Coordinates of C-alpha atoms in Angstrom, one line a residue:
X1 CA -6.2 -17.8 16.4
X2 CA -8.2 -19.9 14.0
X3 CA -6.6 -20.6 10.6
X4 CA -7.8 -18.5 7.7
X5 CA -8.7 -19.3 4.1
X6 CA -5.9 -18.7 1.7
X7 CA -7.1 -16.4 -1.2
X8 CA -4.5 -17.0 -3.9
X9 CA -6.1 -14.4 -6.1
X10 CA -5.2 -11.6 -3.7
X11 CA -1.5 -12.5 -3.9
X12 CA -1.6 -12.3 -7.7
X13 CA -3.4 -9.0 -7.7
X14 CA -1.1 -7.6 -5.0
X15 CA 2.0 -8.5 -7.1
X16 CA 0.5 -7.0 -10.3
X17 CA -0.3 -3.8 -8.3
X18 CA 3.3 -3.6 -7.1
X19 CA 4.5 -3.9 -10.7
X20 CA 2.1 -1.1 -11.7
X21 CA 3.6 1.2 -9.1
X22 CA 7.1 0.2 -10.2
X23 CA 6.3 0.9 -13.8
X24 CA 4.8 4.3 -12.8
X25 CA 8.0 5.3 -11.0
X26 CA 10.4 3.9 -13.6
X27 CA 8.5 4.8 -16.8
X28 CA 6.9 8.0 -15.8
X29 CA 7.4 9.7 -12.5
X30 CA 11.2 9.4 -12.4
X31 CA 11.5 11.7 -15.4
X32 CA 8.2 13.7 -15.2
X33 CA 8.8 14.8 -11.6
X34 CA 11.7 17.1 -10.7
X35 CA 11.9 16.4 -7.0
X36 CA 15.3 15.0 -5.8
X37 CA 14.0 11.6 -5.0
X38 CA 12.7 11.1 -8.5
X39 CA 13.9 13.1 -11.5
X40 CA 17.3 14.1 -10.1
X41 CA 18.1 10.4 -9.6
X42 CA 17.3 9.4 -13.1
X43 CA 20.0 11.5 -14.8
X44 CA 20.2 11.2 -18.5
X45 CA 17.7 8.4 -18.8
X46 CA 14.2 9.6 -19.8
X47 CA 11.4 7.2 -20.8
X48 CA 8.9 9.7 -22.3
X49 CA 7.8 7.1 -24.9
X50 CA 6.7 4.9 -22.0
X51 CA 4.7 7.7 -20.4
X52 CA 1.4 6.8 -22.1
X53 CA 1.7 3.2 -20.8
X54 CA 2.9 3.9 -17.3
X55 CA 1.4 7.2 -16.1
X56 CA -1.6 5.5 -14.5
X57 CA 0.5 2.9 -12.5
X58 CA 0.1 4.7 -9.2
X59 CA -3.4 3.2 -9.1
X60 CA -1.6 0.2 -7.7
X61 CA -1.6 2.0 -4.4
X62 CA -5.4 2.2 -4.5
X63 CA -5.5 -1.5 -5.2
X64 CA -3.2 -2.2 -2.2
X65 CA -5.6 -0.3 0.1
X66 CA -8.6 -2.4 -1.0
X67 CA -6.6 -5.6 -0.5
X68 CA -5.6 -4.4 3.0
X69 CA -9.2 -3.8 4.0
X70 CA -10.1 -7.4 3.0
X71 CA -7.0 -9.0 4.5
X72 CA -7.1 -7.2 7.8
X73 CA -10.7 -8.1 8.3
X74 CA -9.9 -11.7 7.6
X75 CA -6.8 -11.7 9.9
X76 CA -8.6 -9.9 12.7
X77 CA -11.6 -12.3 12.6
X78 CA -11.2 -14.6 15.6
X79 CA -8.0 -12.9 16.8
X80 CA -7.3 -11.2 20.1
X81 CA -6.0 -7.7 20.1
X82 CA -2.7 -9.0 21.2
X83 CA -2.5 -11.5 18.4
X84 CA -3.4 -8.9 15.9
X85 CA -0.9 -6.4 17.2
X86 CA 1.9 -8.9 17.1
X87 CA 1.0 -10.1 13.7
X88 CA 0.9 -6.7 12.2
X89 CA 4.2 -5.7 13.8
X90 CA 5.9 -8.9 12.4
X91 CA 4.4 -8.2 9.0
X92 CA 5.5 -4.5 8.7
X93 CA 8.6 -3.9 10.7
X94 CA 11.2 -6.6 9.8
X95 CA 10.9 -5.9 6.1
X96 CA 11.0 -2.1 6.7
X97 CA 14.2 -2.4 8.8
X98 CA 15.9 -4.4 6.0
X99 CA 14.7 -2.3 3.1
X100 CA 15.4 1.0 4.8
X101 CA 18.9 -0.1 5.7
X102 CA 19.5 -1.4 2.2
X103 CA 18.3 1.9 0.8
X104 CA 20.6 3.8 3.2
X105 CA 23.7 1.9 2.3
X106 CA 23.0 2.1 -1.4
X107 CA 22.3 5.8 -1.3
X108 CA 25.5 6.6 0.6
X109 CA 27.7 4.2 -1.3
X110 CA 26.5 4.7 -4.9
X111 CA 24.3 7.7 -5.1
X112 CA 26.4 10.3 -3.3
X113 CA 24.1 11.1 -0.4
X114 CA 25.7 12.0 2.9
X115 CA 25.0 10.0 6.1
X116 CA 23.9 13.2 7.8
X117 CA 21.3 14.0 5.2
X118 CA 19.7 10.5 5.5
X119 CA 19.9 10.0 9.3
X120 CA 16.6 11.5 10.1
X121 CA 14.7 10.0 7.1
X122 CA 16.2 6.6 8.0
X123 CA 15.0 6.8 11.6
X124 CA 11.5 7.8 10.4
X125 CA 11.5 4.8 8.0
X126 CA 12.6 2.1 10.5
X127 CA 10.1 3.4 13.0
X128 CA 7.4 3.9 10.3
X129 CA 6.9 7.4 11.7
X130 CA 3.6 8.9 10.7
X131 CA 5.2 12.0 9.1
X132 CA 8.0 12.2 6.6
X133 CA 10.3 12.7 5.0
X134 CA 11.3 9.0 4.8
X135 CA 14.3 7.5 3.2
X136 CA 12.2 6.5 0.2
X137 CA 9.0 8.3 -0.8
X138 CA 7.2 5.0 -1.2
X139 CA 6.9 4.8 2.6
X140 CA 4.2 7.4 2.6
X141 CA 1.4 4.8 2.4
X142 CA 2.6 2.8 5.5
X143 CA 1.4 5.4 8.1
X144 CA -2.0 5.3 6.4
X145 CA -2.0 1.5 6.7
X146 CA -0.9 1.8 10.4
X147 CA -3.8 4.2 11.1
X148 CA -6.2 1.7 9.6
X149 CA -4.7 -1.1 11.7
X150 CA -5.0 1.0 14.8
X151 CA -8.7 1.4 14.1
X152 CA -9.2 -2.3 13.8
X153 CA -6.9 -2.9 16.9
X154 CA -9.2 -0.6 18.9
X155 CA -12.2 -2.7 17.9
X156 CA -10.5 -5.9 19.1
X157 CA -9.4 -4.3 22.4
X158 CA -13.1 -3.7 23.1
X159 CA -14.1 -7.1 21.8
X160 CA -16.4 -5.6 19.2
X161 CA -15.3 -7.2 16.0
X162 CA -18.9 -8.2 15.5
X163 CA -19.5 -4.5 14.9
X164 CA -16.9 -4.2 12.1
X165 CA -19.7 -3.3 9.7
X166 CA -20.1 0.0 11.6
X167 CA -16.4 0.7 11.1
X168 CA -16.9 0.1 7.4
X169 CA -19.8 2.5 7.4
X170 CA -17.9 5.1 9.3
X171 CA -15.0 5.0 6.8
X172 CA -17.4 5.0 3.9
X173 CA -19.3 8.0 5.2
X174 CA -16.4 10.1 6.3
X175 CA -14.4 9.4 3.2
X176 CA -17.4 10.0 1.0
X177 CA -18.0 13.5 2.4
X178 CA -14.4 14.5 2.2
X179 CA -13.8 13.1 -1.3
X180 CA -17.0 14.6 -2.6
X181 CA -16.2 18.0 -1.2
X182 CA -12.7 17.8 -2.6
X183 CA -13.9 16.9 -6.0
X184 CA -16.5 19.7 -6.1
X185 CA -13.9 22.2 -4.7
X186 CA -16.0 22.8 -1.6
X187 CA -13.5 24.3 0.9
X188 CA -13.3 22.4 4.2
X189 CA -12.3 24.8 7.0
X190 CA -13.0 25.3 10.6
X191 CA -12.1 27.6 13.5
X192 CA -12.0 24.6 15.8
X193 CA -8.3 23.5 16.3
X194 CA -9.0 19.8 16.5
X195 CA -10.9 19.9 13.2
X196 CA -8.2 21.8 11.5
X197 CA -5.6 19.2 12.8
X198 CA -7.7 16.4 11.3
X199 CA -8.0 18.2 7.9
X200 CA -4.3 18.9 7.8
X201 CA -3.6 15.2 8.5
X202 CA -6.5 13.9 6.4
X203 CA -4.4 11.0 5.1
X204 CA -3.8 9.7 8.7
X205 CA -7.5 10.1 9.6
X206 CA -8.4 8.0 6.5
X207 CA -10.5 10.8 4.9
X208 CA -9.1 10.5 1.4
X209 CA -8.3 6.8 1.2
X210 CA -10.7 5.4 3.8
X211 CA -13.2 4.4 1.1
X212 CA -10.7 1.9 -0.3
X213 CA -10.2 0.2 3.1
X214 CA -13.9 0.3 3.6
X215 CA -14.5 -1.4 0.2
X216 CA -12.2 -4.2 1.3
X217 CA -14.1 -4.6 4.6
X218 CA -17.4 -4.7 2.7
X219 CA -16.1 -7.3 0.4
X220 CA -15.0 -9.5 3.3
X221 CA -18.3 -9.0 5.0
X222 CA -20.2 -10.0 1.9
X223 CA -18.6 -13.4 2.2
X224 CA -19.8 -13.8 5.8
X225 CA -23.5 -13.1 5.2
X226 CA -25.8 -12.0 2.4
X227 CA -27.2 -8.8 3.7
X228 CA -28.6 -5.9 1.5
X229 CA -27.0 -3.5 4.0
X230 CA -23.6 -4.8 3.1
X231 CA -24.1 -4.4 -0.6
X232 CA -25.4 -0.9 -0.1
X233 CA -22.3 0.0 1.9
X234 CA -20.2 -1.7 -0.8
X235 CA -21.9 0.4 -3.6
X236 CA -21.4 3.6 -1.7
X237 CA -17.7 2.9 -1.0
X238 CA -17.2 1.9 -4.6
X239 CA -18.7 5.1 -5.9
X240 CA -16.5 7.1 -3.5
X241 CA -13.4 5.2 -4.7
X242 CA -14.3 6.0 -8.3
X243 CA -14.7 9.7 -7.5
X244 CA -11.3 9.8 -5.6
X245 CA -9.5 8.1 -8.5
X246 CA -11.0 10.5 -11.0
X247 CA -9.9 13.5 -8.9
X248 CA -6.5 12.1 -8.1
X249 CA -5.6 11.2 -11.7
X250 CA -7.0 14.4 -13.1
X251 CA -4.1 16.2 -11.4
X252 CA -1.6 13.7 -12.9
X253 CA -3.1 14.2 -16.4
X254 CA -2.8 18.0 -16.0
X255 CA 0.8 17.6 -15.1
X256 CA 1.5 15.3 -17.9
X257 CA -0.1 17.6 -20.5
X258 CA 2.3 20.3 -19.3
X259 CA 5.4 18.3 -20.0
X260 CA 4.3 16.2 -23.0
X261 CA 2.2 17.9 -25.7
X262 CA 1.6 14.6 -27.5
X263 CA 0.2 12.9 -24.5
X264 CA -3.6 12.4 -24.0
X265 CA -4.9 10.7 -20.9
X266 CA -8.2 10.1 -19.3
X267 CA -9.2 8.9 -15.8
X268 CA -11.0 6.1 -17.5
X269 CA -7.7 4.3 -17.8
X270 CA -6.8 4.0 -14.1
X271 CA -10.5 3.5 -13.3
X272 CA -10.6 0.5 -15.7
X273 CA -7.3 -1.0 -14.3
X274 CA -8.5 -0.6 -10.7
X275 CA -12.0 -1.9 -11.6
X276 CA -10.5 -5.0 -13.2
X277 CA -8.4 -5.6 -10.1
X278 CA -11.4 -5.2 -7.8
X279 CA -13.4 -7.5 -10.0
X280 CA -10.7 -10.1 -9.9
X281 CA -10.7 -9.8 -6.1
X282 CA -14.4 -10.3 -5.9
X283 CA -14.4 -13.4 -8.1
X284 CA -11.3 -15.1 -6.6
X285 CA -12.4 -14.6 -3.0
X286 CA -16.0 -15.6 -3.6
X287 CA -15.2 -18.8 -5.6
X288 CA -12.1 -20.0 -3.8
X289 CA -12.7 -23.7 -4.0
X290 CA -13.4 -24.1 -7.7
X291 CA -10.7 -21.6 -8.7
X292 CA -7.9 -22.6 -6.4
X293 CA -5.3 -24.7 -8.4
X294 CA -4.8 -28.2 -7.3
X295 CA -1.0 -28.0 -7.6
X296 CA 0.6 -27.3 -4.2
X297 CA 3.7 -26.1 -6.1
X298 CA 1.7 -23.5 -8.0
X299 CA 0.1 -22.3 -4.8
X300 CA 3.5 -22.0 -3.2
X301 CA 4.6 -19.8 -6.2
X302 CA 1.6 -17.6 -5.7
X303 CA 2.3 -17.2 -2.0
X304 CA 6.0 -16.4 -2.6
X305 CA 5.0 -13.8 -5.2
X306 CA 2.6 -12.3 -2.7
X307 CA 5.2 -12.1 0.0
X308 CA 7.7 -10.4 -2.5
X309 CA 5.3 -7.5 -3.0
X310 CA 6.0 -5.6 0.2
X311 CA 9.9 -5.5 -0.1
X312 CA 9.5 -4.8 -3.9
X313 CA 7.4 -1.8 -3.0
X314 CA 9.9 -0.5 -0.4
X315 CA 13.0 -1.1 -2.4
X316 CA 12.2 -0.1 -6.0
X317 CA 12.0 3.7 -6.1
X318 CA 15.3 5.0 -4.8
X319 CA 17.4 1.9 -5.5
X320 CA 15.7 1.1 -8.8
X321 CA 15.8 4.5 -10.3
X322 CA 19.4 5.1 -8.9
X323 CA 20.5 1.8 -10.5
X324 CA 19.1 2.9 -13.9
X325 CA 21.2 6.0 -13.7
X326 CA 24.3 4.1 -12.7
X327 CA 23.8 1.6 -15.6
X328 CA 23.2 4.3 -18.2
X329 CA 26.3 6.2 -17.0
X330 CA 28.2 2.9 -17.6
X331 CA 27.2 3.0 -21.2
X332 CA 24.1 0.8 -21.3
X333 CA 21.1 1.7 -23.4
X334 CA 18.4 3.2 -21.2
X335 CA 15.9 0.5 -22.0
X336 CA 18.4 -2.2 -21.2
X337 CA 19.1 -0.4 -17.9
X338 CA 15.4 -0.3 -17.2
X339 CA 15.0 -4.1 -17.8
X340 CA 18.1 -4.9 -15.7
X341 CA 17.0 -2.6 -12.8
X342 CA 13.5 -4.1 -12.8
X343 CA 14.9 -7.6 -12.8
X344 CA 17.3 -6.7 -9.9
X345 CA 14.4 -5.3 -7.9
X346 CA 12.3 -8.4 -8.3
X347 CA 15.4 -10.6 -7.4
X348 CA 16.1 -8.4 -4.3
X349 CA 12.5 -8.6 -3.2
X350 CA 12.7 -12.4 -3.4
X351 CA 15.8 -12.5 -1.3
X352 CA 14.3 -10.2 1.3
X353 CA 11.0 -12.1 1.5
X354 CA 12.5 -15.6 1.4
X355 CA 15.7 -15.3 3.5
X356 CA 16.3 -12.0 5.3
X357 CA 12.8 -11.1 6.4
X358 CA 12.0 -14.6 7.9
X359 CA 15.4 -14.5 9.8
X360 CA 14.7 -11.1 11.3
X361 CA 11.1 -12.0 12.0
X362 CA 12.2 -15.1 13.9
X363 CA 14.5 -13.0 16.1
X364 CA 11.6 -10.7 16.9
X365 CA 9.4 -13.7 17.7
X366 CA 12.0 -14.9 20.1
X367 CA 12.2 -11.6 21.8
X368 CA 8.4 -11.1 21.7
X369 CA 6.8 -14.5 22.4
X370 CA 3.1 -14.9 21.8
X371 CA 2.1 -15.0 25.5
X372 CA 3.9 -11.7 26.3
X373 CA 1.9 -9.5 23.9
X374 CA 1.3 -6.2 25.7
X375 CA -2.3 -6.1 24.6
X376 CA -3.0 -9.6 26.0
X377 CA -3.7 -8.2 29.4
X378 CA -6.4 -6.0 28.1
X379 CA -8.4 -9.1 27.1
X380 CA -7.6 -11.5 29.9
X381 CA -10.3 -10.3 32.3

């Protein structure tokens, strides 16, 4: 596999997106939502005054999906199907094993959950099962990522990466139709069983969020060649992303109005945050050479921060919110508990990404050497 360009800006945007999601769960969803994995864990700590500044933080997930589209295109370029499969497995599973196990132990030891109640969600989490419940609700995005990876893996199996633009167009079109119909309240129903199955599992078939992956693919393709077709696809995917965010956050705003009469929100806020992130991605990937810092130490910091994003995302909701409740029950002011819990999650993600995850990954590499990749045989003839 040929070496790839390091886009430092993506690591910065990725980490900011993770902090947005964390702020959403800590400052808004943990008290606004009444489900057991959110509101019930927070206890007496309520951060309603942070609601106007954190309610839109879930847009970090939409940023993740765009980054994933770009990064997966970059990593798949020049790779065999076997190399791609092994690389994705090493990126996803070791951290998931560590974080799910940490959440399991924390939940049983300090939050009062029983082992029996967490056994099945834990198995679903360490296997990254396509359907929940998982041990932490944050895992819901990983099956969507895996389905996108599977699509790209299929392209590599058939040695058709040169046709990746058609995959981007497929995602743009399918997602565009679904998101538009959803936004306009046009019912999507069918008497055909397979179509109903697809609609019931629209997340896994990338109907709702496929436009974000497609946007990342178009962004990567725009760096490879200057083709009007690519920019038309980019514009269509961008428009679909805007529509999906408007519809998605209109539901959040309606819920927020119901619980906070003083609150006034508009989809323009998450749209602006997401648009700034996408703009930063465009600029930092297109002008890598002039924008890349000369300091190797600074680049190392950016890379470390980028690697911390995944464990931070997996650890923060149950453990972080639970830690806030524990600290408040010990007598700390809620805002102090919030600051300490946030700091603890960042520190934990650093330990996982710098020490634990590389160790487990090395074990997996030993058990799964490069030349034994199952998919390699598909490409050897």
